[in-house]
Short mmCIF file of C-alpha atoms (C1' of nucleotides) in Angstrom, two decimals:
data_model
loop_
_atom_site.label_atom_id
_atom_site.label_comp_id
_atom_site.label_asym_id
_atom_site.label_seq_id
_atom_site.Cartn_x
_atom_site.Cartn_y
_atom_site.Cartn_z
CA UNK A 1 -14.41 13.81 15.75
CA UNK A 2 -16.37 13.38 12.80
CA UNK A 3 -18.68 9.98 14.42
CA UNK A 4 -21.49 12.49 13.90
CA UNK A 5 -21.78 12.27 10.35
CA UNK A 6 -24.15 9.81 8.96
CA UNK A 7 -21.22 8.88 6.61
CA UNK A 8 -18.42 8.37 9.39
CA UNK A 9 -21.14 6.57 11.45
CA UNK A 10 -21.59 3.97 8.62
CA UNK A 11 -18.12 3.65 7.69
CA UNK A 12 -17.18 2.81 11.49
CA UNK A 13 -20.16 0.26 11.77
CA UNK A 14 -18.91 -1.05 8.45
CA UNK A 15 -15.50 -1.44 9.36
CA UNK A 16 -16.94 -2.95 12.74
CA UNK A 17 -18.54 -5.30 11.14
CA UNK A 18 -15.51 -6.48 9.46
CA UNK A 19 -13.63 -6.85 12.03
CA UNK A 20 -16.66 -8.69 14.13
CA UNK A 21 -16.72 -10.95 10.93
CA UNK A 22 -13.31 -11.55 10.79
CA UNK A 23 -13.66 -12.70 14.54
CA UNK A 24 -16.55 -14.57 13.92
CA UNK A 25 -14.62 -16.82 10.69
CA UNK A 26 -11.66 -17.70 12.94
CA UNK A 27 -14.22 -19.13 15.64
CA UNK A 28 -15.05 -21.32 13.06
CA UNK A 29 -12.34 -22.80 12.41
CA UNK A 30 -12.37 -24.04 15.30
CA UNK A 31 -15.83 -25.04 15.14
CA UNK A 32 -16.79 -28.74 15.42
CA UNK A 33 -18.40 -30.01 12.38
CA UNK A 34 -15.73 -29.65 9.60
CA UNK A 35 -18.75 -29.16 7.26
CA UNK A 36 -20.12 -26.37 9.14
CA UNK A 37 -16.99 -24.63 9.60
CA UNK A 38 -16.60 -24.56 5.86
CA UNK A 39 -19.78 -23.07 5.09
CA UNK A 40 -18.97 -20.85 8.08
CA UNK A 41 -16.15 -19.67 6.96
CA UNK A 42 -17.26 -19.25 3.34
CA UNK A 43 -20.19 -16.80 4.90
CA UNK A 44 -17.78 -14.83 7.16
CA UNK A 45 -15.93 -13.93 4.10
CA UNK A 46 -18.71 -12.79 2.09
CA UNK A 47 -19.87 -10.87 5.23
CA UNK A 48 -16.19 -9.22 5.10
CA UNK A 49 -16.12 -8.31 1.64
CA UNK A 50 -20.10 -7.09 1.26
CA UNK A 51 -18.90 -4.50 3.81
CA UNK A 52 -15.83 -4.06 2.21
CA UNK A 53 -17.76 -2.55 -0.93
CA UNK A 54 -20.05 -0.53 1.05
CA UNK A 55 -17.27 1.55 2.35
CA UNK A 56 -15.76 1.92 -0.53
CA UNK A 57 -18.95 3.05 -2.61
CA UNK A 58 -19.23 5.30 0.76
CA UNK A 59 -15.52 6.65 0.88
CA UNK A 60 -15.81 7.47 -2.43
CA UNK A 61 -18.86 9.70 -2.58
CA UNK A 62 -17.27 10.87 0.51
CA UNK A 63 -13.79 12.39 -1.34
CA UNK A 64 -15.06 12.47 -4.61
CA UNK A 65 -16.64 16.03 -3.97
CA UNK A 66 -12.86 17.03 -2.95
CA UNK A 67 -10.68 15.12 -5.53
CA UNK A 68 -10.13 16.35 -8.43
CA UNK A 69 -11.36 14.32 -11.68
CA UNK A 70 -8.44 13.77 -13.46
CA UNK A 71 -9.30 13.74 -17.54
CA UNK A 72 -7.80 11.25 -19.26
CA UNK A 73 -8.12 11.51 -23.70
CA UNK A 74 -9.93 8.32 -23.06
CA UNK A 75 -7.45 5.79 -22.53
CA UNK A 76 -7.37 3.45 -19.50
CA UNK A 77 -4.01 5.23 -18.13
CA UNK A 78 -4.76 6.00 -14.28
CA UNK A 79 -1.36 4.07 -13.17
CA UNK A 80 0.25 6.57 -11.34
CA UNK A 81 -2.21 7.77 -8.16
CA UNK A 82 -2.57 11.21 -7.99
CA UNK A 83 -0.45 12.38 -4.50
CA UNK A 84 -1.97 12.80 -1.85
CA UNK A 85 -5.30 11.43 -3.05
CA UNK A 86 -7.52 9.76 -0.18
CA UNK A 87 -7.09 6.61 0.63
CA UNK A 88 -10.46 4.15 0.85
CA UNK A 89 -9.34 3.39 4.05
CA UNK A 90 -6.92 4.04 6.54
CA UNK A 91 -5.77 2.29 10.19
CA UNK A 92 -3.50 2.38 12.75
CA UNK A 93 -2.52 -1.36 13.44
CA UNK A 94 0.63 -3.30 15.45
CA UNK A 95 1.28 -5.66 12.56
CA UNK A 96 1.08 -4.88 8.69
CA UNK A 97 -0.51 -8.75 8.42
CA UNK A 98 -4.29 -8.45 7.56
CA UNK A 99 -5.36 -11.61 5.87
CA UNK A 100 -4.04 -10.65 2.32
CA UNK A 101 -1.15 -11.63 0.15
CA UNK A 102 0.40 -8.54 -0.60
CA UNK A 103 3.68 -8.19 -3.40
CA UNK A 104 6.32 -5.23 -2.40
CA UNK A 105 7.08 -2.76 -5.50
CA UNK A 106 8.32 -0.06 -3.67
CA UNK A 107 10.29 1.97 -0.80
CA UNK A 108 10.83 5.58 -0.27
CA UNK A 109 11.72 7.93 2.30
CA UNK A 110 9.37 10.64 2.86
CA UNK A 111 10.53 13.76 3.81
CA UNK A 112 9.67 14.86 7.12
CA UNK A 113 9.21 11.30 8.62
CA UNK A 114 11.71 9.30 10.25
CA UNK A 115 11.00 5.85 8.66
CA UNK A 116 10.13 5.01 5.34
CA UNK A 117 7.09 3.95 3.69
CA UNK A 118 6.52 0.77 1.73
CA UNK A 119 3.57 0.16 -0.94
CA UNK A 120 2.37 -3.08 -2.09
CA UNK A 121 -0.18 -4.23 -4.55
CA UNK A 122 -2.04 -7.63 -4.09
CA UNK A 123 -0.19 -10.84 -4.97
CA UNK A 124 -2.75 -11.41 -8.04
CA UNK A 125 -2.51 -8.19 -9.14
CA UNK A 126 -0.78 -10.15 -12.29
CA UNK A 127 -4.39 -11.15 -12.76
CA UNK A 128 -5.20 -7.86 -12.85
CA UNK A 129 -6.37 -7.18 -9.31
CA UNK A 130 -5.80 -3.54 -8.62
CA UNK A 131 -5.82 -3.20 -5.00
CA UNK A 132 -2.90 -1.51 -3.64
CA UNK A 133 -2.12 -0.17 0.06
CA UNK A 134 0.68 1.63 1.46
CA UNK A 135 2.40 0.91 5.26
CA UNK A 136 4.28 3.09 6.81
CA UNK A 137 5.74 3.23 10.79
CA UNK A 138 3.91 5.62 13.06
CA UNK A 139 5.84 8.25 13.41
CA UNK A 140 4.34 8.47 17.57
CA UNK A 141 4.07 4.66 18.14
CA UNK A 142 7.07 3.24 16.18
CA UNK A 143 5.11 0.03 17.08
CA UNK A 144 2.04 0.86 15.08
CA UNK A 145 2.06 0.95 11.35
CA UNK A 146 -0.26 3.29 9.42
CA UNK A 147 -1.65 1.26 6.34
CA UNK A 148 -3.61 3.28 3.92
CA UNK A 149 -5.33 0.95 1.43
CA UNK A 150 -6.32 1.92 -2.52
CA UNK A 151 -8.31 -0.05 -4.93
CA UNK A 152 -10.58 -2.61 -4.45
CA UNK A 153 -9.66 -6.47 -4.85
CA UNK A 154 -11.20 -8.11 -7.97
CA UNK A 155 -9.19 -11.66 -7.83
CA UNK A 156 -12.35 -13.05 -5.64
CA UNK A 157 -15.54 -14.97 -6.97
CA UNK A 158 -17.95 -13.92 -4.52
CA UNK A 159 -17.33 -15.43 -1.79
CA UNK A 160 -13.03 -15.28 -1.17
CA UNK A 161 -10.65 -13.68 -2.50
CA UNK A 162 -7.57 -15.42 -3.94
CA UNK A 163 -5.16 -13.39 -2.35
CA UNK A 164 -6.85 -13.96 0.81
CA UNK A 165 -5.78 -16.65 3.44
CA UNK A 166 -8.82 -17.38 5.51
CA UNK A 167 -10.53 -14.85 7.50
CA UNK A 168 -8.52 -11.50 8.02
CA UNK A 169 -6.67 -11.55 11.04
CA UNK A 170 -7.42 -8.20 11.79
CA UNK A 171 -5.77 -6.93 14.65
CA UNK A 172 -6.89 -4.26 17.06
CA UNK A 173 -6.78 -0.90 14.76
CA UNK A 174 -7.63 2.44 14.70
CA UNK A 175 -9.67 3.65 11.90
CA UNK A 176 -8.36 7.19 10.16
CA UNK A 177 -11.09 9.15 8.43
CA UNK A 178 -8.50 9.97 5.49
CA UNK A 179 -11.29 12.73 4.39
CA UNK A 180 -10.89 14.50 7.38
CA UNK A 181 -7.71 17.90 7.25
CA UNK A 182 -5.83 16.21 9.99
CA UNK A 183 -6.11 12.67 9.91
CA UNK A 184 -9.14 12.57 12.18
CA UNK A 185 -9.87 9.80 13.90
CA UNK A 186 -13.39 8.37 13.07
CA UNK A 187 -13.34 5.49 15.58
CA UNK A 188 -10.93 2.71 17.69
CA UNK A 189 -12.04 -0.51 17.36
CA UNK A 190 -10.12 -2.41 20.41
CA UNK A 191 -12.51 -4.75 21.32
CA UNK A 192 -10.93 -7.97 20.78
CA UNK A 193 -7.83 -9.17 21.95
CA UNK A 194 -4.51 -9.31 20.11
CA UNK A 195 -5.05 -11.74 17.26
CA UNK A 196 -1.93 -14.01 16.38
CA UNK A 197 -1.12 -13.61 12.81
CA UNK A 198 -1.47 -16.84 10.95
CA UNK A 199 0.96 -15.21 8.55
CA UNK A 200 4.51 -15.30 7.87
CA UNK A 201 5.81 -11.57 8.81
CA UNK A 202 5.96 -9.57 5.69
CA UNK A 203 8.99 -8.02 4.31
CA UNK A 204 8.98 -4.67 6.25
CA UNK A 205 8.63 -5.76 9.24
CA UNK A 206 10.95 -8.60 9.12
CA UNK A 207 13.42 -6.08 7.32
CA UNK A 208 12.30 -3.88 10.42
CA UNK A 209 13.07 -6.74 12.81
CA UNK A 210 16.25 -7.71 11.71
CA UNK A 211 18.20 -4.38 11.64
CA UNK A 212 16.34 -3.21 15.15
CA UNK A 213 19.06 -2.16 17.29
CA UNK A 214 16.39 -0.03 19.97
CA UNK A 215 13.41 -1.66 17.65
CA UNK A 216 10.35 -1.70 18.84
CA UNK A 217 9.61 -5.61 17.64
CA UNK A 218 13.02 -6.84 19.16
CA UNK A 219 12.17 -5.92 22.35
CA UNK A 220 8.50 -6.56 22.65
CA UNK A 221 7.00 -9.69 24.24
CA UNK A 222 4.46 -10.17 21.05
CA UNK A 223 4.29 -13.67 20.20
CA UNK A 224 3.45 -14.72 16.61
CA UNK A 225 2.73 -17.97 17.14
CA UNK A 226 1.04 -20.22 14.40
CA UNK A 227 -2.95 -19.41 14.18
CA UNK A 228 -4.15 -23.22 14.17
CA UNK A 229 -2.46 -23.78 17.82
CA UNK A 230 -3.77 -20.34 19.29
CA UNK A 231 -5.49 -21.69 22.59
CA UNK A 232 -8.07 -20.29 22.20
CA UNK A 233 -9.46 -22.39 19.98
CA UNK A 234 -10.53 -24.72 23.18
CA UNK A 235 -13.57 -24.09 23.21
CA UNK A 236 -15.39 -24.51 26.76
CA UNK A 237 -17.49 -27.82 27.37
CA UNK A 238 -20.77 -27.56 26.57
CA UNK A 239 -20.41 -23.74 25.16
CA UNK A 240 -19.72 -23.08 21.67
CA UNK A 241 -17.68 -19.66 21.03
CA UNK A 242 -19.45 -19.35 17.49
CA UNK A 243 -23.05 -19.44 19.17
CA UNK A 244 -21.76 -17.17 22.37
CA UNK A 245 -20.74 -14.63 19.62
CA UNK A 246 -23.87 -14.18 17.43
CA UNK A 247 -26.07 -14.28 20.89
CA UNK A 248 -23.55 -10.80 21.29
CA UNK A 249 -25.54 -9.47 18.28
CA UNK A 250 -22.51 -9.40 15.97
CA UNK A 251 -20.53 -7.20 18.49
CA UNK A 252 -21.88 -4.44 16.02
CA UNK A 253 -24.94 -1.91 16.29
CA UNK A 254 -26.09 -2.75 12.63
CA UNK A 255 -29.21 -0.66 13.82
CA UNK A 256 -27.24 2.61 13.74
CA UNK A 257 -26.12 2.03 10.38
CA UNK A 258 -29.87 0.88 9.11
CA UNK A 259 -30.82 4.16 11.04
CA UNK A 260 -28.19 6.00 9.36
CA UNK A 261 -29.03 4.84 5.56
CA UNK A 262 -33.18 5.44 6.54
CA UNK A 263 -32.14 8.64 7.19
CA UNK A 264 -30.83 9.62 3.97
CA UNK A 265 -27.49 10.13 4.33
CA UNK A 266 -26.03 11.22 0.46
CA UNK A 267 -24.82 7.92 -0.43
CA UNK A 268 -23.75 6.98 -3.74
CA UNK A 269 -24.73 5.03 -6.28
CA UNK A 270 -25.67 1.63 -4.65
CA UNK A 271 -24.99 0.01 -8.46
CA UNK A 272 -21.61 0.13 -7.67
CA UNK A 273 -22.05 -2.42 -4.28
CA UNK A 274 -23.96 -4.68 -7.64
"C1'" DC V 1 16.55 -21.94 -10.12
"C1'" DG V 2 12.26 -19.52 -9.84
"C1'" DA V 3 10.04 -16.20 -7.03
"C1'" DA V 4 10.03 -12.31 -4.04
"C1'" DT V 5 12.40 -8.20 -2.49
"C1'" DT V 6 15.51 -4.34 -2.83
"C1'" DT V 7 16.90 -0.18 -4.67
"C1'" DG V 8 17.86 3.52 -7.72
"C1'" DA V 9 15.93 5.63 -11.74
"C1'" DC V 10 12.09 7.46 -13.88
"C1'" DC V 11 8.16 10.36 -14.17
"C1'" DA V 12 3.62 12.53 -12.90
"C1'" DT V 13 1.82 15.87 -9.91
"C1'" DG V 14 1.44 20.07 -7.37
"C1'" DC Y 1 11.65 21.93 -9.11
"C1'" DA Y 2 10.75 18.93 -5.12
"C1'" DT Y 3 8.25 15.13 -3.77
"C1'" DG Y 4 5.96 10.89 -3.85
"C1'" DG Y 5 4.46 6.73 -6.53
"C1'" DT Y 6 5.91 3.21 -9.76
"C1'" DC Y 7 9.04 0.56 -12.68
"C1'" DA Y 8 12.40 -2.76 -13.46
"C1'" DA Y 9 17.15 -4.55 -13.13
"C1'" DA Y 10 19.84 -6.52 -9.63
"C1'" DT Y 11 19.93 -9.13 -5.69
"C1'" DT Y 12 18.47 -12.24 -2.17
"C1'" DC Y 13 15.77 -15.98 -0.53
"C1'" DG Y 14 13.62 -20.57 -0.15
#
DNA sequence: CGAATTTGACCATG
DNA sequence: CATGGTCAAATTCG
């Protein structure tokens, strides 16, 4: 395991602290005030994508010392992603739904896996978004899809992204450390139950669905009900879930990573997180 | 009928 | 030259 890198500690905090964000927003919305769920909501997100950028800034000084600067004679080019270069960020989830709006472009077959892989670039990317990710089936746990994501989103303002639909759903996932030779895993963030996807299913996995025979989604029990009637939005009398979770301290040890930057891990340039 | 997906071709990379 | 990533015409979907 690589968790004792200052680097993979801060991107596992980071991507905790997405996740515990993501939590947070969807308590909200079931939080009394209309008003305050708004604002709530609006913070959550911010929260989401602030950490988004740091581990991205910190992925990339992480692989840039491996990748290989491609030269271009000075024109914008770049389309075509050099193979096998590192992913910002890689997980292991159940559903491919993670809060985005995400176009298909693409299918192929990859040679020594079983199923093939599917890449998508965001729904705005007509506006010149350039955030791309690519899903493919676990090869181990047909039920799990591996979703490596590239680019960054630039269709937000600040505080949301256009492509996004509320706060990300994000289910329980296992977070790859694409730098490492094998696919190490940096971290498994579990710690919340299944999240309902307040999504329609996207086109792989209702392709997936459809054509199971022994598929793994035809036979499981998961539910994917709508995310507005998810029951646990009932909040207990006289406790409010929003309140119960920041008394939790965010569900994330935000020391270690404010421990991890005092001690002077090589980040890289912090102009980039602006 | 417009929008999203599918699918085979194209092409960069190693 | 094989492979993986992207393009774009054809097709399907809502």
């Amino acid at each position: 395991m690589a968790l004792d890198t200052p680097t993979a500690v801060v991107l596992e905090q980071m991507t905790m602290a997405q996740q515990s964000a993501a939590h947070l927003g969807e308590l909200f919305v079931a939080a009394s005030p209309p008003m305050a769920a708004e604002h709530g909501q609006a913070l959550t997100a911010e929260i989401i994508r602030c950490c988004d950028r740091v581990i991205a800034a910190i992925s990339r000084g992480a692989t840039g010392k491996k990748r290989k600067q491609v030269v271009h004679g000075g024109v914008m080019p770049a389309k075509r992603r050099a193979r096998g270069a590192g992913a910002r960020q890689e997980v292991q989830s159940g559903t491919t739904a993670d809060g985005f709006m995400w176009r298909k472009y693409g299918q192929k077959d990859i040679n020594g896996s079983k199923h093939p892989r599917f890449y998508y670039r965001c729904a705005y990317s007509g506006e010149g978004c350039a955030a791309t990710r690519r899903v493919q089936q676990s090869q181990e746990d047909p039920a799990a899809f591996v979703i490596a994501y590239y680019g960054e989103h630039t269709c937000g303002d600040g505080a949301s992204y256009a492509c996004q639909q509320g706060a990300a759903p994000l289910p329980p996932a296992v977070i790859v450390d694409s730098n490492a030779n094998a696919g190490g895993v940096v971290g498994v963030v579990d710690r919340y139950q299944y999240l309902e996807s307040p999504l329609p299913l996207l086109a792989a996995e209702q392709s997936t669905r459809r054509h199971g025979g022994e598929d793994p989604f035809e036979t499981s029990d998961r539910r994917w009900t709508s995310f507005s009637s998810s029951s646990s939005s009932e909040a207990e009398p006289g406790t409010s879930p929003v309140l119960e979770f920041l008394e939790g301290g965010l569900g994330v040890g935000w020391e270690s990573v404010v421990n991890c930057l005092g001690f002077g891990c090589d980040l890289p340039q912090f102009d980039m997180l602006q």
